Amino acid sequence: MRRRLLALSLSLAFAAAHADEGMWMPSQLPDIARQLKAAGFKGQPRDLAELAKPPMNAVVKVGGASGAFVSGDGLVLTNHHVAFGVIQYNSGKSADGSDRDLIRDGYIAADRAAELPANPDYRVLVTTGFDRITDRILADAKGKQGRGYFDAVDAATKAAVAECEREPGYRCSVANMYYGTDFYLVRQLELRDVRLVYAPPNDIGNYGGEVDNFVWPRHAGDFTLLRAYIGKDGKPADYAPDNVPYVPPAHLQVSTRNVKEGDFAMLAGYPGVTFRHRMASEFANQVQWQLPARVALYQRMIDTIESTTGKNEAARVSYASQVRSLKNSLKRAQGELDGLRRSDAVTVRKADEAAMVAWLDQQPDAATARTDIAAAQAVLDQGMTTRERDQLLGVIASQTQLLRSAITLQRLAYERGKPDAQRESGYQQRDAVLITGQLKQVQRRYAPAVEKALLTELLTQYQALPARQHVAEFDAVFGTTPAQLKTRLDALYAGTRLGDESVRLATMQADAATLAASGDTLLKAAATLQPAILRLDEENKTSAGELLRLRPAYMRALIGFRQSQGRAVYPDANSTLRVSYGRISAMDPRDGVHYRPLTTVQGIVEKHTGAEPFNAPQPLRDAITKGDFGSTAEPSLGNASAGAQTVDFLTNLDTTGGNSGSPVLDAQGRLIGLNFDSNWEAVSASWMFDPRYKRAIHVDMRYMRWLLAKVYPAPHLLKEMNLPAE
Amino acid sequence: MRRRLLALSLSLAFAAAHADEGMWMPSQLPDIARQLKAAGFKGQPRDLAELAKPPMNAVVKVGGASGAFVSGDGLVLTNHHVAFGVIQYNSGKSADGSDRDLIRDGYIAADRAAELPANPDYRVLVTTGFDRITDRILADAKGKQGRGYFDAVDAATKAAVAECEREPGYRCSVANMYYGTDFYLVRQLELRDVRLVYAPPNDIGNYGGEVDNFVWPRHAGDFTLLRAYIGKDGKPADYAPDNVPYVPPAHLQVSTRNVKEGDFAMLAGYPGVTFRHRMASEFANQVQWQLPARVALYQRMIDTIESTTGKNEAARVSYASQVRSLKNSLKRAQGELDGLRRSDAVTVRKADEAAMVAWLDQQPDAATARTDIAAAQAVLDQGMTTRERDQLLGVIASQTQLLRSAITLQRLAYERGKPDAQRESGYQQRDAVLITGQLKQVQRRYAPAVEKALLTELLTQYQALPARQHVAEFDAVFGTTPAQLKTRLDALYAGTRLGDESVRLATMQADAATLAASGDTLLKAAATLQPAILRLDEENKTSAGELLRLRPAYMRALIGFRQSQGRAVYPDANSTLRVSYGRISAMDPRDGVHYRPLTTVQGIVEKHTGAEPFNAPQPLRDAITKGDFGSTAEPSLGNASAGAQTVDFLTNLDTTGGNSGSPVLDAQGRLIGLNFDSNWEAVSASWMFDPRYKRAIHVDMRYMRWLLAKVYPAPHLLKEMNLPAE
């Protein structure tokens, strides 16, 4: 009895620790109705279950991220940074010939006629179907292995998408849930006429800029209002002046209530990718090798570039963007590593997996499952035997300019030998513009000495690897000793004309035969490397197919084990609609420091320097000084009589990249916030959710209401959203 | 009646806002007994009033800063950074010939015999007398003005000090209180044999180093124990093996109680200098001109040096220290400026002064006082007419190497014409070593191109000043147009041999006649400038004398006005013993961020990187992991059963530079903390105490006790201090 009580209390503690973790498929919410209600949700969980019904169908995919309808006339709320391209597209010369800078000034469309069309490729996607088609996708794959399994799933996916897209105006995709366990056909109405309605000045929308990125406390008004239009026939259409506003099946109501610490909050959106349900060995590899190796490798690459460019100003400029990007990646990798170590992720995941296996061994089908899991582990183990090489070759192919161009040009010629539809994605006709751009960009990003120094660094590391990691073609091209490497690189870069843009662009048109006959040293090297590259691609697809076949055994065991703990399992994020719930939460980032969960306009004044990114516009500062906050003030903050005007707030909601623009709802489903960032301490949440540090950052809808009411007024939009004028 | 009530409530609010401001002379404490008791002090304020009686005579001046006796056998507690020179002095070769690094390793004297003598110039000063001698100091000054007043005060001061120091073993000084209103003779027993007893490793004593300097939350164990010795005859003596521990007249008892947010705290020490009672026009000048001008000037100097050294590595190294020092000064000036603006210091001080003047006008002696105040204001106004020039000439004289050497050498020859005692301080025989060092240092800090560029920048600014700010001798040497300046500087630096160290050192011995005959261009320039420099010195002393005569009228008005508000006035800090009281206080440094007032060892682990300044020693990390905190844990923090081991704590006590090592006492006078730093937001407190931002940072005595009990054990010292063994 004591043991059972102990077990119960442990499992309750465990459940409590994980209460706010989860990117749930809406269809799962009825299954977790009890915990959702216990957390404070006042509605019916089953009302949230269907993607194609209210309120979930008010949540849209927009500009590659998330957003929501906020009026019956197709008004869409998303982040300023998600709509940035639209704002930029409408800056410059305006219709009447005058210059305008909507990034700097913001924009308020006085009426529908003044709403400005977005760039033609900008989309709002409304989900209208979400159907489980696992059997159909796996029908042909059954009994197959490796590459065969991969190809069967790929073919069935393409067929399902093609069939679904037969109806014009829709875009379809197949979502893989639980790593190959389930497949869903997602059907989305594709709205192609999107217009800019209201954007705050960049100094509000992006207040704090890069300095505040990933930072709490935050003070950005990162929101923009767009409107979706359709043709007069009620069907999606390209922009046309006489299109009409799209009437969405549902829209969210912006809240007029107070919002304070501890309140229930819920968020819906399209998180991109997480790795939470990866195997314990993958966690260990990530923390013990992948991230430290990436940090070390990027650091050496940065050092190599910086010491080679040295005092050469032109070279420094050419490589500035690459160095900045490497530093950014390094910083993120270090942040992820620090976070996973802080959370002791490897130990926690390993103990959890061991407990799962112990549970599995008690189940009737344990033997089969253990066989599949062991086989998946073997595939992963096999991959790890060449991880150093794979990392280096990946970087060599992606972080060089001239060598990468040569490899691309050879591959292009090779793929051009196939019908367009069968070409590898990235080398089809529709990719030509992208490749041309890349080949042109080389001119501004290349210096021979730097590329040679970088390759010397990377290939010296490659040469030092044990024989089993070597690839014959690479050895043939670059030699196997530092001395050979130096000779070969000197020869390769002395004998190539690819440094000349016209030569690169002309070569893009050449067929395989012409290329084969080319005397250009780098093109010849790329020709030698190509069979290796194709072979490694093939091996990757084979592994991917095997993992697609084998991981479901692991996932089913995990789901069963969690069920035995009284917990449901959400699938790792894959850019499909998910729901997360939790509350408005303070945070203790480190000893002695406490972050309050709501910021106020006072912080805008404190941060203001008059220079970007802290250049609060005069009208905003005047309005703050005036202190006329009316119904948008939070009475529990600031001075007793007027309260304080909030700006942003912090929740413990479970988010990741792609959740930008996700609506944040209160217990009654009213819109209280707009997600736009997460905190630095949460970078590691893509692998592990640590409730101590995982937070999401939102624009308080009261700040948006105040801006629309008092600072950059748009009374007609407040009226359209059924909101008070002040 | 309503007006009187309003006035009363305003004055109560005012008093409340200032309740924790004040660096009180101990003798003032009985006057503020009521507010001291209201704040929570449980003792008798009159017991604190006498510097030469307990507990105040347990507070000592040590190593130029503060400290306190903590045992009856002369054990002195001060900061690790205050005793750093002693620790450094005892590192290197030890008596037995082995190398030792006490900075790295720390030190525990196993017994008295193992206590290590400090560098011979290290002092512990015990105040034994503090007597008001205003009448004596001002007797001869009465009726005089300007330079005459200055000289009379100077002579009376020197005479009083000489008389007091006739008794061997004492050091005396005269403290000027309230800007010339009162003068006190301070008599201090000078203990010359000081020994190192216990120092933690630098990685504990200076944990966080420069990175954490001025930062909260903080995690340094910035303390060291010394012991004062005297001769067997009971008199102060130089170090001798058979000296005996000094028995202090009193010592403080380290507390064994809990310490938590809101608790009363009190601090005694030797704060250096503040400007709180300067006139409103001086506040305005500081914020509106002095600090912004300093920031701009230093920035241009940094830019000039950096752009001139450019890619010249040798020049960069030569100027690295000067650039670092300029950047540091610039940062502090900017911090002070930001703080004074944040506190709206100019407006607040101006309104306060206006209210004081309105009050003064109701007093019987208003006319005389107003006359003196107006005259003081006129002296300040006169000074401001040449502030741009004075700033530039000051920088030219202090921030150049060769020109400064030439000026020094000429002045030295001039002063050598007088008897040593009458020479200007800085040019006496005892200064020779310092000057030689300076002249030698030039070699490592000089590059002709940089000095010329710096002078071009500074003198171009000087040339642009209006005619009334010009000095004929400077115009004669450097010309009055940029073209002349270039020609003159080229000639000056082409025709000097002062770049040669041997020439500089040889010139140091030359008499005025030899120097007058020198053909060296820079020495000739310095000879031309010298009359101007002497004249400006003279003018400064005249102004100083006038202000010394006139400011007391302002101070008496302020004291009377404050009295009418029910408030006492402490004198601005001047390195004499002061007492401040307040409480352990959290802080809201900016919107959304809350600093808790106690840090714990958990923060040491969080900050630990394994590299300085965050390289927590292994024994410390092991002890933290072990979690055996015993009686030193704070039960209100951490986990419920064990509490948390605190490290540092934050109070709202009023401190400034010089307060390092000040003991922090609880309501019963027990020692709970050791002051060692203040927060960045408080840099501006030298001018204005803003209760929202002014905090002081202390080592929690429980951290010291825990280190002595569990980490680097010294049970004999715990016993000596009457503290539990764990």
PDB file of C-alpha atoms in Angstrom, chain A residues 83-286:
ATOM      1  CA  ALA A  83       3.659  40.839 -42.608  1.00  0.00           C
ATOM      2  CA  PHE A  84       6.983  42.679 -43.006  1.00  0.00           C
ATOM      3  CA  GLY A  85       7.367  41.660 -46.657  1.00  0.00           C
ATOM      4  CA  VAL A  86       3.920  43.092 -47.427  1.00  0.00           C
ATOM      5  CA  ILE A  87       4.803  46.382 -45.749  1.00  0.00           C
ATOM      6  CA  GLN A  88       8.143  46.518 -47.543  1.00  0.00           C
ATOM      7  CA  TYR A  89       6.483  45.663 -50.882  1.00  0.00           C
ATOM      8  CA  ASN A  90       4.237  48.708 -50.515  1.00  0.00           C
ATOM      9  CA  SER A  91       7.052  51.088 -49.632  1.00  0.00           C
ATOM     10  CA  GLY A  92       9.012  53.107 -52.177  1.00  0.00           C
ATOM     11  CA  LYS A  93       7.179  54.850 -55.006  1.00  0.00           C
ATOM     12  CA  SER A  94       3.424  54.988 -54.438  1.00  0.00           C
ATOM     13  CA  ALA A  95       0.700  55.113 -57.079  1.00  0.00           C
ATOM     14  CA  ASP A  96       0.740  58.930 -57.185  1.00  0.00           C
ATOM     15  CA  GLY A  97       4.488  58.974 -57.723  1.00  0.00           C
ATOM     16  CA  SER A  98       5.409  60.144 -54.211  1.00  0.00           C
ATOM     17  CA  ASP A  99       7.885  58.274 -52.058  1.00  0.00           C
ATOM     18  CA  ARG A 100       6.554  56.519 -49.017  1.00  0.00           C
ATOM     19  CA  ASP A 101       8.171  54.444 -46.318  1.00  0.00           C
ATOM     20  CA  LEU A 102       5.555  52.274 -44.659  1.00  0.00           C
ATOM     21  CA  ILE A 103       8.239  50.456 -42.665  1.00  0.00           C
ATOM     22  CA  ARG A 104       9.230  53.732 -41.023  1.00  0.00           C
ATOM     23  CA  ASP A 105       5.798  55.378 -40.901  1.00  0.00           C
ATOM     24  CA  GLY A 106       3.406  52.483 -40.551  1.00  0.00           C
ATOM     25  CA  TYR A 107       0.113  52.520 -42.441  1.00  0.00           C
ATOM     26  CA  ILE A 108      -3.560  53.045 -41.749  1.00  0.00           C
ATOM     27  CA  ALA A 109      -5.941  52.331 -44.628  1.00  0.00           C
ATOM     28  CA  ALA A 110      -8.649  54.967 -44.227  1.00  0.00           C
ATOM     29  CA  ASP A 111     -11.139  52.709 -45.974  1.00  0.00           C
ATOM     30  CA  ARG A 112     -11.320  49.480 -47.993  1.00  0.00           C
ATOM     31  CA  ALA A 113     -10.232  51.270 -51.167  1.00  0.00           C
ATOM     32  CA  ALA A 114      -7.008  52.307 -49.468  1.00  0.00           C
ATOM     33  CA  GLU A 115      -6.048  48.747 -48.488  1.00  0.00           C
ATOM     34  CA  LEU A 116      -2.821  47.883 -50.320  1.00  0.00           C
ATOM     35  CA  PRO A 117      -2.277  44.600 -52.207  1.00  0.00           C
ATOM     36  CA  ALA A 118       0.433  42.316 -50.842  1.00  0.00           C
ATOM     37  CA  ASN A 119       3.243  40.857 -52.912  1.00  0.00           C
ATOM     38  CA  PRO A 120       1.560  38.338 -55.279  1.00  0.00           C
ATOM     39  CA  ASP A 121       3.084  35.251 -53.609  1.00  0.00           C
ATOM     40  CA  TYR A 122       1.743  36.165 -50.134  1.00  0.00           C
ATOM     41  CA  ARG A 123      -0.887  33.725 -48.908  1.00  0.00           C
ATOM     42  CA  VAL A 124      -3.531  33.215 -46.250  1.00  0.00           C
ATOM     43  CA  LEU A 125      -4.396  29.522 -45.865  1.00  0.00           C
ATOM     44  CA  VAL A 126      -7.650  28.427 -44.217  1.00  0.00           C
ATOM     45  CA  THR A 127      -7.717  24.787 -43.171  1.00  0.00           C
ATOM     46  CA  THR A 128     -10.885  23.087 -44.412  1.00  0.00           C
ATOM     47  CA  GLY A 129      -9.948  19.431 -44.060  1.00  0.00           C
ATOM     48  CA  PHE A 130      -7.809  17.277 -41.787  1.00  0.00           C
ATOM     49  CA  ASP A 131      -8.299  13.574 -42.426  1.00  0.00           C
ATOM     50  CA  ARG A 132      -6.404  10.558 -41.247  1.00  0.00           C
ATOM     51  CA  ILE A 133      -5.199   8.606 -44.312  1.00  0.00           C
ATOM     52  CA  THR A 134      -2.622   6.368 -42.687  1.00  0.00           C
ATOM     53  CA  ASP A 135      -3.859   3.206 -44.345  1.00  0.00           C
ATOM     54  CA  ARG A 136      -3.776   4.770 -47.791  1.00  0.00           C
ATOM     55  CA  ILE A 137      -0.268   6.152 -47.347  1.00  0.00           C
ATOM     56  CA  LEU A 138       1.158   2.911 -45.961  1.00  0.00           C
ATOM     57  CA  ALA A 139      -0.749   0.471 -48.194  1.00  0.00           C
ATOM     58  CA  ASP A 140       2.094   0.001 -50.689  1.00  0.00           C
ATOM     59  CA  ALA A 141       4.856   0.388 -48.125  1.00  0.00           C
ATOM     60  CA  LYS A 142       3.805  -2.652 -46.089  1.00  0.00           C
ATOM     61  CA  GLY A 143       6.395  -5.408 -46.345  1.00  0.00           C
ATOM     62  CA  LYS A 144       8.979  -3.108 -47.863  1.00  0.00           C
ATOM     63  CA  GLN A 145      12.145  -1.834 -46.242  1.00  0.00           C
ATOM     64  CA  GLY A 146      14.597   1.053 -46.566  1.00  0.00           C
ATOM     65  CA  ARG A 147      14.531   2.853 -49.883  1.00  0.00           C
ATOM     66  CA  GLY A 148      11.503   0.836 -51.016  1.00  0.00           C
ATOM     67  CA  TYR A 149       9.514   1.913 -47.955  1.00  0.00           C
ATOM     68  CA  PHE A 150      10.598   5.513 -48.491  1.00  0.00           C
ATOM     69  CA  ASP A 151       9.581   5.537 -52.141  1.00  0.00           C
ATOM     70  CA  ALA A 152       6.217   3.889 -51.456  1.00  0.00           C
ATOM     71  CA  VAL A 153       5.313   6.496 -48.832  1.00  0.00           C
ATOM     72  CA  ASP A 154       6.574   9.255 -51.117  1.00  0.00           C
ATOM     73  CA  ALA A 155       4.525   8.042 -54.074  1.00  0.00           C
ATOM     74  CA  ALA A 156       1.331   7.603 -52.016  1.00  0.00           C
ATOM     75  CA  THR A 157       1.806  11.077 -50.543  1.00  0.00           C
ATOM     76  CA  LYS A 158       2.238  12.684 -53.944  1.00  0.00           C
ATOM     77  CA  ALA A 159      -0.822  10.884 -55.284  1.00  0.00           C
ATOM     78  CA  ALA A 160      -2.991  11.972 -52.354  1.00  0.00           C
ATOM     79  CA  VAL A 161      -1.865  15.577 -52.722  1.00  0.00           C
ATOM     80  CA  ALA A 162      -2.422  15.609 -56.466  1.00  0.00           C
ATOM     81  CA  GLU A 163      -5.933  14.190 -56.117  1.00  0.00           C
ATOM     82  CA  CYS A 164      -6.822  16.676 -53.373  1.00  0.00           C
ATOM     83  CA  GLU A 165      -5.482  19.642 -55.363  1.00  0.00           C
ATOM     84  CA  ARG A 166      -7.666  18.805 -58.344  1.00  0.00           C
ATOM     85  CA  GLU A 167     -10.201  21.254 -56.946  1.00  0.00           C
ATOM     86  CA  PRO A 168      -8.881  24.739 -57.829  1.00  0.00           C
ATOM     87  CA  GLY A 169      -8.217  27.157 -54.980  1.00  0.00           C
ATOM     88  CA  TYR A 170      -6.968  24.503 -52.567  1.00  0.00           C
ATOM     89  CA  ARG A 171      -3.505  23.541 -51.431  1.00  0.00           C
ATOM     90  CA  CYS A 172      -3.037  20.108 -49.900  1.00  0.00           C
ATOM     91  CA  SER A 173      -0.322  18.340 -47.995  1.00  0.00           C
ATOM     92  CA  VAL A 174       0.248  15.150 -46.051  1.00  0.00           C
ATOM     93  CA  ALA A 175       1.341  15.531 -42.425  1.00  0.00           C
ATOM     94  CA  ASN A 176       3.370  12.774 -40.836  1.00  0.00           C
ATOM     95  CA  MET A 177       2.427  12.412 -37.160  1.00  0.00           C
ATOM     96  CA  TYR A 178       4.438  10.491 -34.561  1.00  0.00           C
ATOM     97  CA  TYR A 179       7.293   9.797 -36.991  1.00  0.00           C
ATOM     98  CA  GLY A 180       5.462   7.648 -39.522  1.00  0.00           C
ATOM     99  CA  THR A 181       2.804   6.280 -37.191  1.00  0.00           C
ATOM    100  CA  ASP A 182      -0.039   8.309 -38.671  1.00  0.00           C
ATOM    101  CA  PHE A 183      -0.578  10.397 -41.792  1.00  0.00           C
ATOM    102  CA  TYR A 184      -3.156  13.152 -42.243  1.00  0.00           C
ATOM    103  CA  LEU A 185      -4.326  14.854 -45.431  1.00  0.00           C
ATOM    104  CA  VAL A 186      -4.483  18.601 -44.781  1.00  0.00           C
ATOM    105  CA  ARG A 187      -6.684  20.611 -47.159  1.00  0.00           C
ATOM    106  CA  GLN A 188      -6.410  24.369 -47.148  1.00  0.00           C
ATOM    107  CA  LEU A 189      -8.254  27.096 -48.976  1.00  0.00           C
ATOM    108  CA  GLU A 190      -5.560  29.293 -50.542  1.00  0.00           C
ATOM    109  CA  LEU A 191      -6.442  32.988 -50.423  1.00  0.00           C
ATOM    110  CA  ARG A 192      -4.213  34.825 -52.893  1.00  0.00           C
ATOM    111  CA  ASP A 193      -5.463  38.394 -52.628  1.00  0.00           C
ATOM    112  CA  VAL A 194      -4.221  39.712 -49.279  1.00  0.00           C
ATOM    113  CA  ARG A 195      -4.091  43.420 -48.474  1.00  0.00           C
ATOM    114  CA  LEU A 196      -2.402  45.617 -45.921  1.00  0.00           C
ATOM    115  CA  VAL A 197      -4.882  47.350 -43.614  1.00  0.00           C
ATOM    116  CA  TYR A 198      -2.979  48.626 -40.554  1.00  0.00           C
ATOM    117  CA  ALA A 199       0.687  48.507 -39.586  1.00  0.00           C
ATOM    118  CA  PRO A 200       2.336  50.430 -36.747  1.00  0.00           C
ATOM    119  CA  PRO A 201       5.654  52.172 -37.472  1.00  0.00           C
ATOM    120  CA  ASN A 202       8.618  49.802 -37.378  1.00  0.00           C
ATOM    121  CA  ASP A 203       9.830  51.603 -34.255  1.00  0.00           C
ATOM    122  CA  ILE A 204       6.730  50.213 -32.524  1.00  0.00           C
ATOM    123  CA  GLY A 205       6.283  46.909 -34.399  1.00  0.00           C
ATOM    124  CA  ASN A 206       9.952  46.020 -34.005  1.00  0.00           C
ATOM    125  CA  TYR A 207      10.787  48.096 -30.900  1.00  0.00           C
ATOM    126  CA  GLY A 208      13.995  46.635 -29.488  1.00  0.00           C
ATOM    127  CA  GLY A 209      14.975  44.991 -32.789  1.00  0.00           C
ATOM    128  CA  GLU A 210      17.847  42.545 -32.721  1.00  0.00           C
ATOM    129  CA  VAL A 211      18.958  43.772 -29.298  1.00  0.00           C
ATOM    130  CA  ASP A 212      15.715  42.637 -27.679  1.00  0.00           C
ATOM    131  CA  ASN A 213      15.317  39.532 -29.842  1.00  0.00           C
ATOM    132  CA  PHE A 214      14.753  36.522 -27.522  1.00  0.00           C
ATOM    133  CA  VAL A 215      14.714  38.934 -24.579  1.00  0.00           C
ATOM    134  CA  TRP A 216      12.280  39.460 -21.741  1.00  0.00           C
ATOM    135  CA  PRO A 217      11.148  42.033 -20.636  1.00  0.00           C
ATOM    136  CA  ARG A 218       9.978  43.064 -24.096  1.00  0.00           C
ATOM    137  CA  HIS A 219       8.159  46.132 -25.410  1.00  0.00           C
ATOM    138  CA  ALA A 220       7.322  45.518 -29.069  1.00  0.00           C
ATOM    139  CA  GLY A 221       3.930  46.121 -30.696  1.00  0.00           C
ATOM    140  CA  ASP A 222       4.602  43.283 -33.132  1.00  0.00           C
ATOM    141  CA  PHE A 223       1.228  43.159 -34.893  1.00  0.00           C
ATOM    142  CA  THR A 224      -0.292  44.057 -38.263  1.00  0.00           C
ATOM    143  CA  LEU A 225      -3.790  43.785 -39.689  1.00  0.00           C
ATOM    144  CA  LEU A 226      -4.325  42.361 -43.164  1.00  0.00           C
ATOM    145  CA  ARG A 227      -7.489  41.521 -45.059  1.00  0.00           C
ATOM    146  CA  ALA A 228      -8.139  38.496 -47.250  1.00  0.00           C
ATOM    147  CA  TYR A 229     -10.111  39.021 -50.465  1.00  0.00           C
ATOM    148  CA  ILE A 230     -11.738  36.582 -52.907  1.00  0.00           C
ATOM    149  CA  GLY A 231     -13.200  36.861 -56.370  1.00  0.00           C
ATOM    150  CA  LYS A 232     -16.756  38.017 -56.874  1.00  0.00           C
ATOM    151  CA  ASP A 233     -17.605  34.389 -57.666  1.00  0.00           C
ATOM    152  CA  GLY A 234     -16.674  33.487 -54.072  1.00  0.00           C
ATOM    153  CA  LYS A 235     -13.571  31.621 -55.170  1.00  0.00           C
ATOM    154  CA  PRO A 236      -9.906  32.382 -54.313  1.00  0.00           C
ATOM    155  CA  ALA A 237      -8.452  34.733 -56.899  1.00  0.00           C
ATOM    156  CA  ASP A 238      -5.336  36.717 -57.675  1.00  0.00           C
ATOM    157  CA  TYR A 239      -5.501  40.387 -56.774  1.00  0.00           C
ATOM    158  CA  ALA A 240      -8.136  42.312 -58.696  1.00  0.00           C
ATOM    159  CA  PRO A 241      -9.588  45.701 -57.788  1.00  0.00           C
ATOM    160  CA  ASP A 242     -13.122  44.375 -57.728  1.00  0.00           C
ATOM    161  CA  ASN A 243     -12.430  41.372 -55.508  1.00  0.00           C
ATOM    162  CA  VAL A 244     -14.490  41.336 -52.318  1.00  0.00           C
ATOM    163  CA  PRO A 245     -13.529  40.694 -48.677  1.00  0.00           C
ATOM    164  CA  TYR A 246     -13.478  37.024 -47.798  1.00  0.00           C
ATOM    165  CA  VAL A 247     -16.142  36.092 -45.246  1.00  0.00           C
ATOM    166  CA  PRO A 248     -14.432  33.590 -42.953  1.00  0.00           C
ATOM    167  CA  PRO A 249     -16.335  30.684 -41.468  1.00  0.00           C
ATOM    168  CA  ALA A 250     -15.483  32.100 -38.029  1.00  0.00           C
ATOM    169  CA  HIS A 251     -13.468  34.850 -36.381  1.00  0.00           C
ATOM    170  CA  LEU A 252     -12.062  35.576 -32.929  1.00  0.00           C
ATOM    171  CA  GLN A 253     -13.307  38.350 -30.699  1.00  0.00           C
ATOM    172  CA  VAL A 254     -10.596  40.566 -29.187  1.00  0.00           C
ATOM    173  CA  SER A 255     -11.087  40.637 -25.422  1.00  0.00           C
ATOM    174  CA  THR A 256     -11.999  43.772 -23.479  1.00  0.00           C
ATOM    175  CA  ARG A 257     -11.286  42.181 -20.084  1.00  0.00           C
ATOM    176  CA  ASN A 258      -8.313  42.579 -17.791  1.00  0.00           C
ATOM    177  CA  VAL A 259      -5.413  40.180 -18.111  1.00  0.00           C
ATOM    178  CA  LYS A 260      -3.070  39.463 -15.226  1.00  0.00           C
ATOM    179  CA  GLU A 261      -0.517  37.066 -13.769  1.00  0.00           C
ATOM    180  CA  GLY A 262      -1.884  33.560 -13.280  1.00  0.00           C
ATOM    181  CA  ASP A 263      -4.738  33.851 -15.779  1.00  0.00           C
ATOM    182  CA  PHE A 264      -5.444  30.855 -18.022  1.00  0.00           C
ATOM    183  CA  ALA A 265      -4.135  31.216 -21.589  1.00  0.00           C
ATOM    184  CA  MET A 266      -4.352  29.060 -24.687  1.00  0.00           C
ATOM    185  CA  LEU A 267      -2.671  29.373 -28.055  1.00  0.00           C
ATOM    186  CA  ALA A 268      -3.290  27.944 -31.530  1.00  0.00           C
ATOM    187  CA  GLY A 269      -0.861  28.038 -34.416  1.00  0.00           C
ATOM    188  CA  TYR A 270       1.513  26.205 -36.701  1.00  0.00           C
ATOM    189  CA  PRO A 271       4.693  25.262 -34.804  1.00  0.00           C
ATOM    190  CA  GLY A 272       7.458  24.131 -37.182  1.00  0.00           C
ATOM    191  CA  VAL A 273       9.568  21.324 -35.794  1.00  0.00           C
ATOM    192  CA  THR A 274      10.438  19.774 -32.429  1.00  0.00           C
ATOM    193  CA  PHE A 275      12.423  16.720 -31.372  1.00  0.00           C
ATOM    194  CA  ARG A 276      10.843  15.942 -28.024  1.00  0.00           C
ATOM    195  CA  HIS A 277      10.035  12.306 -28.838  1.00  0.00           C
ATOM    196  CA  ARG A 278      13.404  11.441 -30.281  1.00  0.00           C
ATOM    197  CA  MET A 279      15.136   8.429 -28.760  1.00  0.00           C
ATOM    198  CA  ALA A 280      17.393   8.779 -25.716  1.00  0.00           C
ATOM    199  CA  SER A 281      20.456   8.035 -27.834  1.00  0.00           C
ATOM    200  CA  GLU A 282      19.561  10.963 -30.091  1.00  0.00           C
ATOM    201  CA  PHE A 283      19.321  13.253 -27.046  1.00  0.00           C
ATOM    202  CA  ALA A 284      22.715  12.033 -25.905  1.00  0.00           C
ATOM    203  CA  ASN A 285      24.190  12.536 -29.361  1.00  0.00           C
ATOM    204  CA  GLN A 286      22.722  16.035 -29.568  1.00  0.00           C
TER     205      GLN A 286
END
